[in-house]
Amino acid sequence: MLFFMVLGLGAHAANAGVSRQYLADAGKAWAAALSGVGSNSSEIARQLSQYHNSDLVRFNELIGIIAYNDTALAIYEATKHLDMAYSVISRPMAARRTTCANNLSNCAVRRRTLSAEIELFASTADFDSDANGDFTIDGTGLSIRAKGYAADGFAFGVGYTHSSADTRDNPVYNDAKGNSVTLFAQYLAESGLFLNIAAVGGHISWETDKTIAAIRDDGVYDADFWSGQIVTGIQLSRGPLFFAPRMDVRYAHLKSDAHTDGAAQSFDRWRYDVLTAGLDLEMGANFAVNGFVVRPNITIGGGYDIISHADDNITVQVIGNQRYDIPVERPARAALRGGLGIGVYGASFAITLDYKLDSRSDYMAHTGMLNAKIAF
């Protein structure tokens, strides 16, 4: 019986692609473990044993759930959280002083000033994978920041970002809560040259629900991350028009904790490192309207993961000391980025609304952001 069960899992993996071979390995591990299942075993093990003996198709389906590969999901959510934390430095400062708008040449050096802002964001994304990593995820969150001018053209600040995400249309449900702190500095020269730098540290708490045969298989674990990013470029003005070509470089390190789920599967810790370089061009126009400046803009660009390195596999131990490996699934390296936005700038406040598109060969994400800033 074991021979035919393994043969069926091997055919299932072959039909799904070589990258799903780990599902066949998971099935073998569980098949070996179930040979010793007794009355004192967990309900999940007894259910798997029942289907293993009576319905191999259903057994294979349940293995696909219990051994679900959520590494792509964890990497995506950490990346999206960092995108929102770093949005504070994605553009040059609006002015060398918050009392001046759009880096106008007649801005006078004035006393040191402070500004505070809040940014709300919402996103949705679809990920396509050959390694059992398909997911659709919806997310929301906010960032709160404070910034002060140390000298004309120099500003330093701190921010806090919270994100929340839920999967849908998946056989496995994942819920994520992320929190991070951002330290950042910005410089804007009179010529329009700018340099923005920031560092972020935080963690994401995960809850998973891999319910099988009406039996809940849940798990809880944390993923810690830290990162640094540099953005530089120049803002050029020609009458009401402006152009801002820029380059960014980001390094990020993600480390997921070891954990045990409700089926007594013990997952080893794993890590992921990425170094990404990108080029973007933002274009727009400034219109004076009743004492305010209205600025529509469009952004096009892309990025590439120069380094995308992770542990090759996560070892999973099941009952009876059986083991199988789950591959860590990294995103495609090349990315296209774009966006649309509009902002209203006054002497002591600014409100901006932006839409961002992030696309790789294996996922597409849409994000909306509303930012409100006030200066003191």
Coordinates of N, CA and C in Angstrom, one line a residue, residues 117-298:
E117 N 3.5 63.9 10.3 CA 2.7 63.4 9.3 C 2.1 62.0 9.6
I118 N 1.1 61.7 9.0 CA 0.5 60.4 9.0 C 0.2 59.9 7.6
E119 N 0.5 58.7 7.4 CA 0.2 58.1 6.1 C -0.6 56.8 6.2
L120 N -1.7 56.7 5.6 CA -2.6 55.5 5.5 C -2.4 54.8 4.2
F121 N -2.3 53.5 4.2 CA -2.1 52.7 3.0 C -3.0 51.5 3.0
A122 N -3.3 51.0 1.8 CA -4.0 49.8 1.6 C -3.5 49.1 0.3
S123 N -3.4 47.8 0.3 CA -2.8 47.1 -0.9 C -3.5 45.8 -1.1
T124 N -3.3 45.3 -2.3 CA -3.8 44.0 -2.7 C -2.8 43.4 -3.7
A125 N -2.6 42.1 -3.6 CA -1.5 41.5 -4.5 C -1.9 40.0 -4.8
D126 N -1.5 39.6 -5.9 CA -1.6 38.2 -6.3 C -0.2 37.6 -6.7
F127 N 0.0 36.4 -6.2 CA 1.3 35.8 -6.4 C 1.1 34.4 -7.0
D128 N 1.8 34.2 -8.1 CA 1.7 32.9 -8.8 C 3.0 32.1 -8.7
S129 N 2.9 30.8 -8.3 CA 4.1 30.1 -8.0 C 4.0 28.6 -8.4
D130 N 5.1 28.0 -8.7 CA 5.2 26.6 -9.0 C 5.5 25.8 -7.7
A131 N 5.7 26.4 -6.6 CA 6.2 25.7 -5.4 C 5.1 25.8 -4.3
N132 N 3.9 25.7 -4.7 CA 2.8 25.7 -3.7 C 2.7 27.0 -2.9
G133 N 3.1 28.1 -3.5 CA 3.2 29.3 -2.8 C 2.1 30.3 -3.3
D134 N 1.1 29.9 -4.1 CA 0.2 30.8 -4.6 C -0.6 31.5 -3.5
F135 N -0.9 32.8 -3.6 CA -1.7 33.5 -2.6 C -2.2 34.8 -3.1
T136 N -3.3 35.2 -2.6 CA -3.9 36.5 -2.8 C -3.9 37.1 -1.4
I137 N -3.4 38.4 -1.3 CA -3.3 39.0 0.0 C -3.8 40.4 0.0
D138 N -4.5 40.8 1.0 CA -5.0 42.2 1.2 C -4.3 42.8 2.4
G139 N -3.9 44.0 2.4 CA -3.2 44.6 3.5 C -3.6 46.1 3.7
T140 N -3.5 46.5 5.0 CA -3.7 47.9 5.3 C -2.7 48.3 6.4
G141 N -2.6 49.6 6.7 CA -1.7 50.0 7.7 C -1.5 51.5 7.7
L142 N -0.6 51.9 8.6 CA -0.3 53.4 8.7 C 1.1 53.6 9.2
S143 N 1.6 54.8 8.8 CA 2.9 55.3 9.3 C 2.7 56.6 10.0
I144 N 3.4 56.8 11.1 CA 3.4 58.1 11.8 C 4.8 58.6 11.9
R145 N 5.1 59.8 11.5 CA 6.5 60.3 11.5 C 6.6 61.7 12.0
A146 N 7.8 62.0 12.5 CA 8.1 63.4 13.0 C 9.5 63.7 12.4
K147 N 9.6 65.0 12.0 CA 10.9 65.4 11.3 C 11.2 66.8 11.8
G148 N 12.5 67.0 12.0 CA 13.0 68.3 12.4 C 14.2 68.8 11.5
Y149 N 14.3 70.1 11.2 CA 15.4 70.6 10.5 C 16.6 70.9 11.4
A150 N 17.7 70.3 11.1 CA 18.9 70.6 11.9 C 19.6 71.8 11.4
A151 N 19.5 72.1 10.1 CA 20.1 73.2 9.4 C 19.4 73.4 8.1
D152 N 19.7 74.5 7.4 CA 19.0 74.7 6.1 C 19.4 73.5 5.2
G153 N 18.4 72.8 4.7 CA 18.6 71.7 3.8 C 18.8 70.4 4.4
F154 N 19.0 70.3 5.7 CA 19.2 69.0 6.4 C 18.0 68.8 7.4
A155 N 17.5 67.5 7.4 CA 16.4 67.2 8.3 C 16.6 65.7 8.8
F156 N 16.2 65.5 10.0 CA 16.3 64.2 10.6 C 14.9 63.8 11.2
G157 N 14.6 62.5 11.2 CA 13.3 62.1 11.7 C 13.2 60.7 12.2
V158 N 12.1 60.4 12.7 CA 11.8 59.0 13.2 C 10.4 58.7 12.8
G159 N 10.1 57.4 12.6 CA 8.8 57.0 12.2 C 8.4 55.7 12.7
Y160 N 7.1 55.4 12.8 CA 6.6 54.1 13.2 C 5.6 53.6 12.2
T161 N 5.7 52.3 11.8 CA 4.8 51.8 10.8 C 4.2 50.5 11.3
H162 N 2.9 50.4 11.1 CA 2.1 49.2 11.5 C 1.4 48.7 10.2
S163 N 1.5 47.4 10.0 CA 0.8 46.8 8.8 C 0.0 45.6 9.3
S164 N -1.1 45.3 8.5 CA -1.9 44.2 8.8 C -2.3 43.5 7.5
A165 N -2.2 42.2 7.4 CA -2.5 41.6 6.1 C -3.2 40.3 6.3
D166 N -4.1 39.9 5.3 CA -4.8 38.7 5.4 C -4.8 38.0 4.0
T167 N -4.7 36.7 4.0 CA -4.8 36.0 2.7 C -6.3 35.7 2.4
R168 N -6.6 35.5 1.1 CA -7.9 35.0 0.8 C -7.8 34.1 -0.5
D169 N -8.9 33.4 -0.7 CA -9.0 32.5 -1.8 C -7.9 31.4 -1.8
N170 N -7.4 31.1 -0.6 CA -6.3 30.1 -0.4 C -6.8 28.9 0.4
P171 N -6.2 27.7 0.2 CA -6.6 26.6 1.1 C -6.0 26.8 2.5
V172 N -5.0 27.7 2.6 CA -4.4 28.0 3.9 C -4.6 29.5 4.2
Y173 N -5.0 29.8 5.4 CA -5.3 31.2 5.8 C -4.1 31.7 6.6
N174 N -3.6 32.9 6.3 CA -2.5 33.5 7.0 C -2.9 34.9 7.4
D175 N -2.5 35.3 8.6 CA -2.8 36.6 9.1 C -1.5 37.2 9.6
A176 N -1.2 38.4 9.2 CA 0.1 39.0 9.6 C -0.1 40.4 10.3
K177 N 0.7 40.6 11.3 CA 0.7 41.9 11.9 C 2.2 42.4 12.0
G178 N 2.5 43.5 11.4 CA 3.9 44.0 11.4 C 4.1 45.3 12.1
N179 N 5.2 45.5 12.7 CA 5.5 46.8 13.4 C 7.0 47.0 13.2
S180 N 7.3 48.3 12.9 CA 8.7 48.7 12.7 C 9.0 50.1 13.1
V181 N 10.2 50.5 13.4 CA 10.7 51.8 13.6 C 11.6 52.2 12.5
T182 N 11.5 53.5 12.1 CA 12.4 54.0 11.0 C 13.1 55.2 11.5
L183 N 14.4 55.3 11.3 CA 15.2 56.4 11.5 C 15.7 56.9 10.1
F184 N 15.5 58.2 9.9 CA 15.9 58.7 8.5 C 16.5 60.1 8.6
A185 N 17.2 60.4 7.5 CA 17.8 61.8 7.3 C 17.6 62.2 5.9
Q186 N 17.5 63.5 5.6 CA 17.3 64.0 4.3 C 18.1 65.2 4.1
Y187 N 18.7 65.3 2.8 CA 19.4 66.5 2.5 C 18.9 67.0 1.1
L188 N 18.7 68.3 1.0 CA 18.3 68.9 -0.3 C 19.1 70.1 -0.6
A189 N 19.9 70.1 -1.7 CA 20.7 71.3 -2.0 C 19.9 72.3 -2.8
E190 N 20.4 73.5 -2.9 CA 19.7 74.5 -3.6 C 19.6 74.2 -5.1
S191 N 20.5 73.4 -5.6 CA 20.5 73.0 -7.0 C 19.4 71.9 -7.3
G192 N 18.8 71.3 -6.3 CA 17.9 70.3 -6.5 C 18.4 68.9 -6.2
L193 N 19.7 68.8 -6.0 CA 20.3 67.5 -5.7 C 19.8 67.1 -4.3
F194 N 19.5 65.8 -4.1 CA 19.1 65.3 -2.8 C 19.7 64.0 -2.5
L195 N 19.7 63.7 -1.2 CA 20.2 62.4 -0.7 C 19.4 62.1 0.6
N196 N 18.7 61.0 0.5 CA 17.9 60.5 1.6 C 18.4 59.1 2.1
I197 N 18.5 58.9 3.4 CA 18.9 57.6 3.9 C 18.0 57.3 5.1
A198 N 17.9 56.0 5.3 CA 17.0 55.5 6.4 C 17.4 54.1 6.8
A199 N 17.1 53.7 8.0 CA 17.3 52.4 8.5 C 16.0 51.9 9.2
V200 N 15.6 50.7 9.0 CA 14.3 50.2 9.6 C 14.6 48.9 10.3
G201 N 14.0 48.7 11.5 CA 14.0 47.4 12.2 C 12.6 47.1 12.7
G202 N 12.2 45.8 12.6 CA 10.9 45.5 13.1 C 10.7 44.0 13.1
H203 N 9.4 43.6 13.2 CA 9.1 42.2 13.2 C 7.6 42.0 12.7
I204 N 7.3 40.9 12.2 CA 6.0 40.5 11.7 C 5.6 39.2 12.5
S205 N 4.4 39.3 13.1 CA 3.8 38.1 13.8 C 2.8 37.4 12.8
W206 N 3.0 36.1 12.7 CA 2.2 35.3 11.8 C 1.3 34.4 12.5
E207 N 0.0 34.3 12.1 CA -0.9 33.2 12.5 C -1.4 32.5 11.3
T208 N -1.3 31.1 11.3 CA -1.7 30.3 10.2 C -2.8 29.4 10.6
D209 N -3.7 29.1 9.6 CA -4.8 28.1 9.8 C -4.8 27.2 8.7
K210 N -4.3 26.0 8.9 CA -4.3 24.9 7.9 C -5.3 23.8 8.2
T211 N -6.5 24.2 8.4 CA -7.6 23.3 8.8 C -7.7 22.2 7.8
I212 N -7.7 20.9 8.2 CA -7.9 19.8 7.4 C -8.9 18.8 8.0
A213 N -9.8 18.4 7.2 CA -10.9 17.4 7.6 C -11.6 18.0 8.8
A214 N -11.9 19.3 8.8 CA -12.6 20.0 9.9 C -11.8 20.0 11.2
I215 N -10.5 19.7 11.1 CA -9.6 19.8 12.3 C -8.7 20.9 12.1
R216 N -8.6 21.9 13.0 CA -7.8 23.1 12.9 C -6.3 22.7 13.1
D217 N -5.5 23.1 12.2 CA -4.1 23.0 12.3 C -3.5 24.4 12.2
D218 N -3.2 25.0 13.4 CA -2.8 26.4 13.4 C -1.4 26.4 13.9
G219 N -0.8 27.6 13.7 CA 0.6 27.9 14.1 C 0.8 29.4 14.3
V220 N 1.7 29.7 15.2 CA 2.1 31.1 15.4 C 3.6 31.2 15.4
Y221 N 4.1 32.2 14.7 CA 5.6 32.5 14.7 C 5.9 33.9 14.4
D222 N 7.1 34.3 14.6 CA 7.5 35.7 14.3 C 8.6 35.7 13.3
A223 N 8.7 36.8 12.5 CA 9.8 37.0 11.6 C 10.4 38.4 11.8
D224 N 11.6 38.4 12.1 CA 12.3 39.7 12.4 C 13.0 40.2 11.1
F225 N 13.1 41.5 11.0 CA 13.8 42.0 9.8 C 14.5 43.4 10.2
W226 N 15.5 43.6 9.5 CA 16.2 45.0 9.6 C 16.7 45.3 8.2
S227 N 16.8 46.6 7.9 CA 17.1 47.0 6.6 C 17.7 48.4 6.6
G228 N 18.4 48.8 5.5 CA 18.9 50.1 5.2 C 18.7 50.5 3.8
Q229 N 18.4 51.8 3.5 CA 18.1 52.2 2.1 C 18.7 53.6 1.9
I230 N 19.2 53.8 0.7 CA 19.7 55.1 0.2 C 19.0 55.5 -1.0
V231 N 18.5 56.8 -1.1 CA 17.8 57.3 -2.3 C 18.5 58.6 -2.7
T232 N 19.0 58.7 -3.9 CA 19.6 60.0 -4.4 C 19.1 60.3 -5.8
G233 N 19.2 61.6 -6.1 CA 18.8 62.1 -7.4 C 18.8 63.6 -7.5
I234 N 18.1 64.1 -8.4 CA 18.0 65.6 -8.6 C 16.6 65.9 -9.0
Q235 N 16.1 67.0 -8.5 CA 14.9 67.6 -9.0 C 15.1 68.8 -9.9
L236 N 14.7 68.7 -11.1 CA 14.9 69.7 -12.1 C 13.5 70.4 -12.4
S237 N 13.6 71.7 -12.5 CA 12.3 72.5 -12.9 C 12.5 73.2 -14.2
R238 N 11.5 73.2 -15.0 CA 11.4 74.0 -16.2 C 10.0 74.7 -16.2
G239 N 10.0 75.9 -15.7 CA 8.7 76.5 -15.6 C 7.8 75.7 -14.6
P240 N 6.6 75.4 -14.9 CA 5.7 74.7 -14.0 C 6.1 73.2 -14.0
L241 N 6.9 72.7 -14.9 CA 7.2 71.3 -15.0 C 8.4 70.9 -14.1
F242 N 8.4 69.7 -13.6 CA 9.6 69.2 -12.9 C 9.8 67.8 -13.3
F243 N 11.1 67.4 -13.1 CA 11.6 66.0 -13.4 C 12.5 65.6 -12.3
A244 N 12.3 64.4 -11.8 CA 13.1 64.0 -10.6 C 13.6 62.6 -10.9
P245 N 14.7 62.4 -11.7 CA 15.3 61.1 -11.8 C 16.0 60.7 -10.5
R246 N 15.9 59.4 -10.1 CA 16.5 59.0 -8.8 C 16.9 57.6 -8.9
M247 N 17.8 57.2 -8.0 CA 18.3 55.9 -7.8 C 18.2 55.5 -6.4
D248 N 17.9 54.2 -6.1 CA 17.8 53.8 -4.7 C 18.5 52.4 -4.6
V249 N 19.1 52.2 -3.5 CA 19.7 50.9 -3.1 C 19.2 50.5 -1.7
R250 N 18.7 49.3 -1.6 CA 18.2 48.8 -0.4 C 18.7 47.4 0.0
Y251 N 19.2 47.2 1.2 CA 19.5 45.9 1.7 C 18.5 45.5 2.8
A252 N 18.1 44.3 2.8 CA 17.2 43.8 3.9 C 17.5 42.4 4.3
H253 N 17.4 42.1 5.6 CA 17.6 40.8 6.1 C 16.4 40.3 6.9
L254 N 15.9 39.2 6.5 CA 14.6 38.6 7.2 C 15.0 37.3 7.8
K255 N 14.6 37.1 9.1 CA 14.8 35.8 9.8 C 13.5 35.4 10.4
S256 N 13.1 34.2 10.0 CA 11.9 33.6 10.5 C 12.2 32.6 11.6
D257 N 11.4 32.7 12.7 CA 11.6 31.8 13.9 C 11.2 30.4 13.6
A258 N 11.8 29.5 14.3 CA 11.4 28.1 14.4 C 10.0 28.0 15.1
H259 N 9.2 27.1 14.7 CA 7.9 27.0 15.4 C 7.3 25.6 15.1
T260 N 6.3 25.3 15.9 CA 5.6 24.0 15.8 C 4.1 24.3 15.6
D261 N 3.5 23.6 14.6 CA 2.1 23.8 14.3 C 1.2 22.8 15.0
G262 N -0.1 22.9 14.8 CA -1.1 22.1 15.5 C -1.0 20.6 15.1
A263 N -0.3 20.3 14.0 CA -0.2 18.9 13.7 C 1.1 18.3 14.2
A264 N 1.8 19.0 15.1 CA 3.0 18.6 15.7 C 4.2 18.6 14.7
Q265 N 4.1 19.4 13.6 CA 5.2 19.6 12.7 C 6.1 20.7 13.2
S266 N 7.4 20.4 13.3 CA 8.3 21.4 13.8 C 9.1 21.9 12.6
F267 N 9.0 23.3 12.4 CA 9.6 23.9 11.3 C 10.9 24.6 11.8
D268 N 12.0 24.4 11.1 CA 13.2 25.1 11.4 C 13.2 26.5 11.1
R269 N 14.0 27.3 11.7 CA 14.1 28.7 11.3 C 14.8 28.9 9.9
W270 N 14.5 30.0 9.3 CA 15.2 30.2 8.0 C 15.4 31.7 7.8
R271 N 16.2 32.1 6.8 CA 16.6 33.5 6.7 C 16.6 33.8 5.2
Y272 N 16.6 35.1 4.9 CA 16.6 35.6 3.5 C 17.3 37.0 3.5
D273 N 18.2 37.2 2.6 CA 18.9 38.4 2.4 C 18.7 38.9 0.9
V274 N 18.5 40.2 0.8 CA 18.3 40.8 -0.5 C 18.9 42.2 -0.6
L275 N 19.6 42.4 -1.8 CA 20.1 43.7 -2.1 C 19.5 44.1 -3.4
T276 N 18.8 45.2 -3.4 CA 18.0 45.7 -4.5 C 18.4 47.0 -5.0
A277 N 18.6 47.2 -6.3 CA 18.9 48.5 -6.9 C 17.8 48.9 -7.8
G278 N 17.5 50.2 -7.8 CA 16.4 50.6 -8.7 C 16.6 52.0 -9.3
L279 N 16.0 52.3 -10.4 CA 16.0 53.6 -11.0 C 14.5 54.0 -11.3
D280 N 14.2 55.3 -11.0 CA 12.9 55.8 -11.3 C 13.0 57.2 -11.8
L281 N 11.9 57.6 -12.5 CA 11.8 58.9 -13.0 C 10.4 59.4 -12.6
E282 N 10.3 60.5 -11.8 CA 9.1 61.1 -11.5 C 8.9 62.4 -12.3
M283 N 7.8 62.6 -12.9 CA 7.5 63.8 -13.7 C 6.2 64.4 -13.2
G284 N 6.1 65.7 -13.3 CA 4.9 66.3 -12.8 C 4.9 67.8 -13.2
A285 N 3.9 68.5 -12.6 CA 3.8 69.9 -12.9 C 3.2 70.6 -11.6
N286 N 3.6 71.9 -11.4 CA 3.1 72.7 -10.3 C 2.2 73.7 -10.8
F287 N 1.0 73.8 -10.2 CA 0.0 74.7 -10.5 C -0.4 75.5 -9.3
A288 N -0.3 76.9 -9.4 CA -0.7 77.7 -8.3 C -2.2 77.9 -8.4
V289 N -2.9 77.5 -7.3 CA -4.4 77.6 -7.2 C -4.8 78.2 -5.9
N290 N -5.3 79.5 -5.9 CA -5.8 80.1 -4.7 C -4.8 80.1 -3.5
G291 N -3.5 80.3 -3.8 CA -2.5 80.4 -2.8 C -1.9 79.1 -2.4
F292 N -2.3 78.0 -3.1 CA -1.7 76.7 -2.9 C -1.0 76.2 -4.1
V293 N -0.2 75.2 -4.0 CA 0.4 74.5 -5.1 C -0.2 73.2 -5.3
V294 N -0.8 72.9 -6.4 CA -1.3 71.6 -6.8 C -0.3 70.9 -7.7
R295 N 0.0 69.6 -7.3 CA 1.1 68.9 -8.1 C 0.6 67.5 -8.5
P296 N 0.2 67.3 -9.7 CA 0.0 66.0 -10.2 C 1.3 65.4 -10.7
N297 N 1.5 64.1 -10.6 CA 2.8 63.5 -11.0 C 2.6 62.0 -11.5
I298 N 3.5 61.5 -12.2 CA 3.6 60.2 -12.7 C 5.0 59.6 -12.5

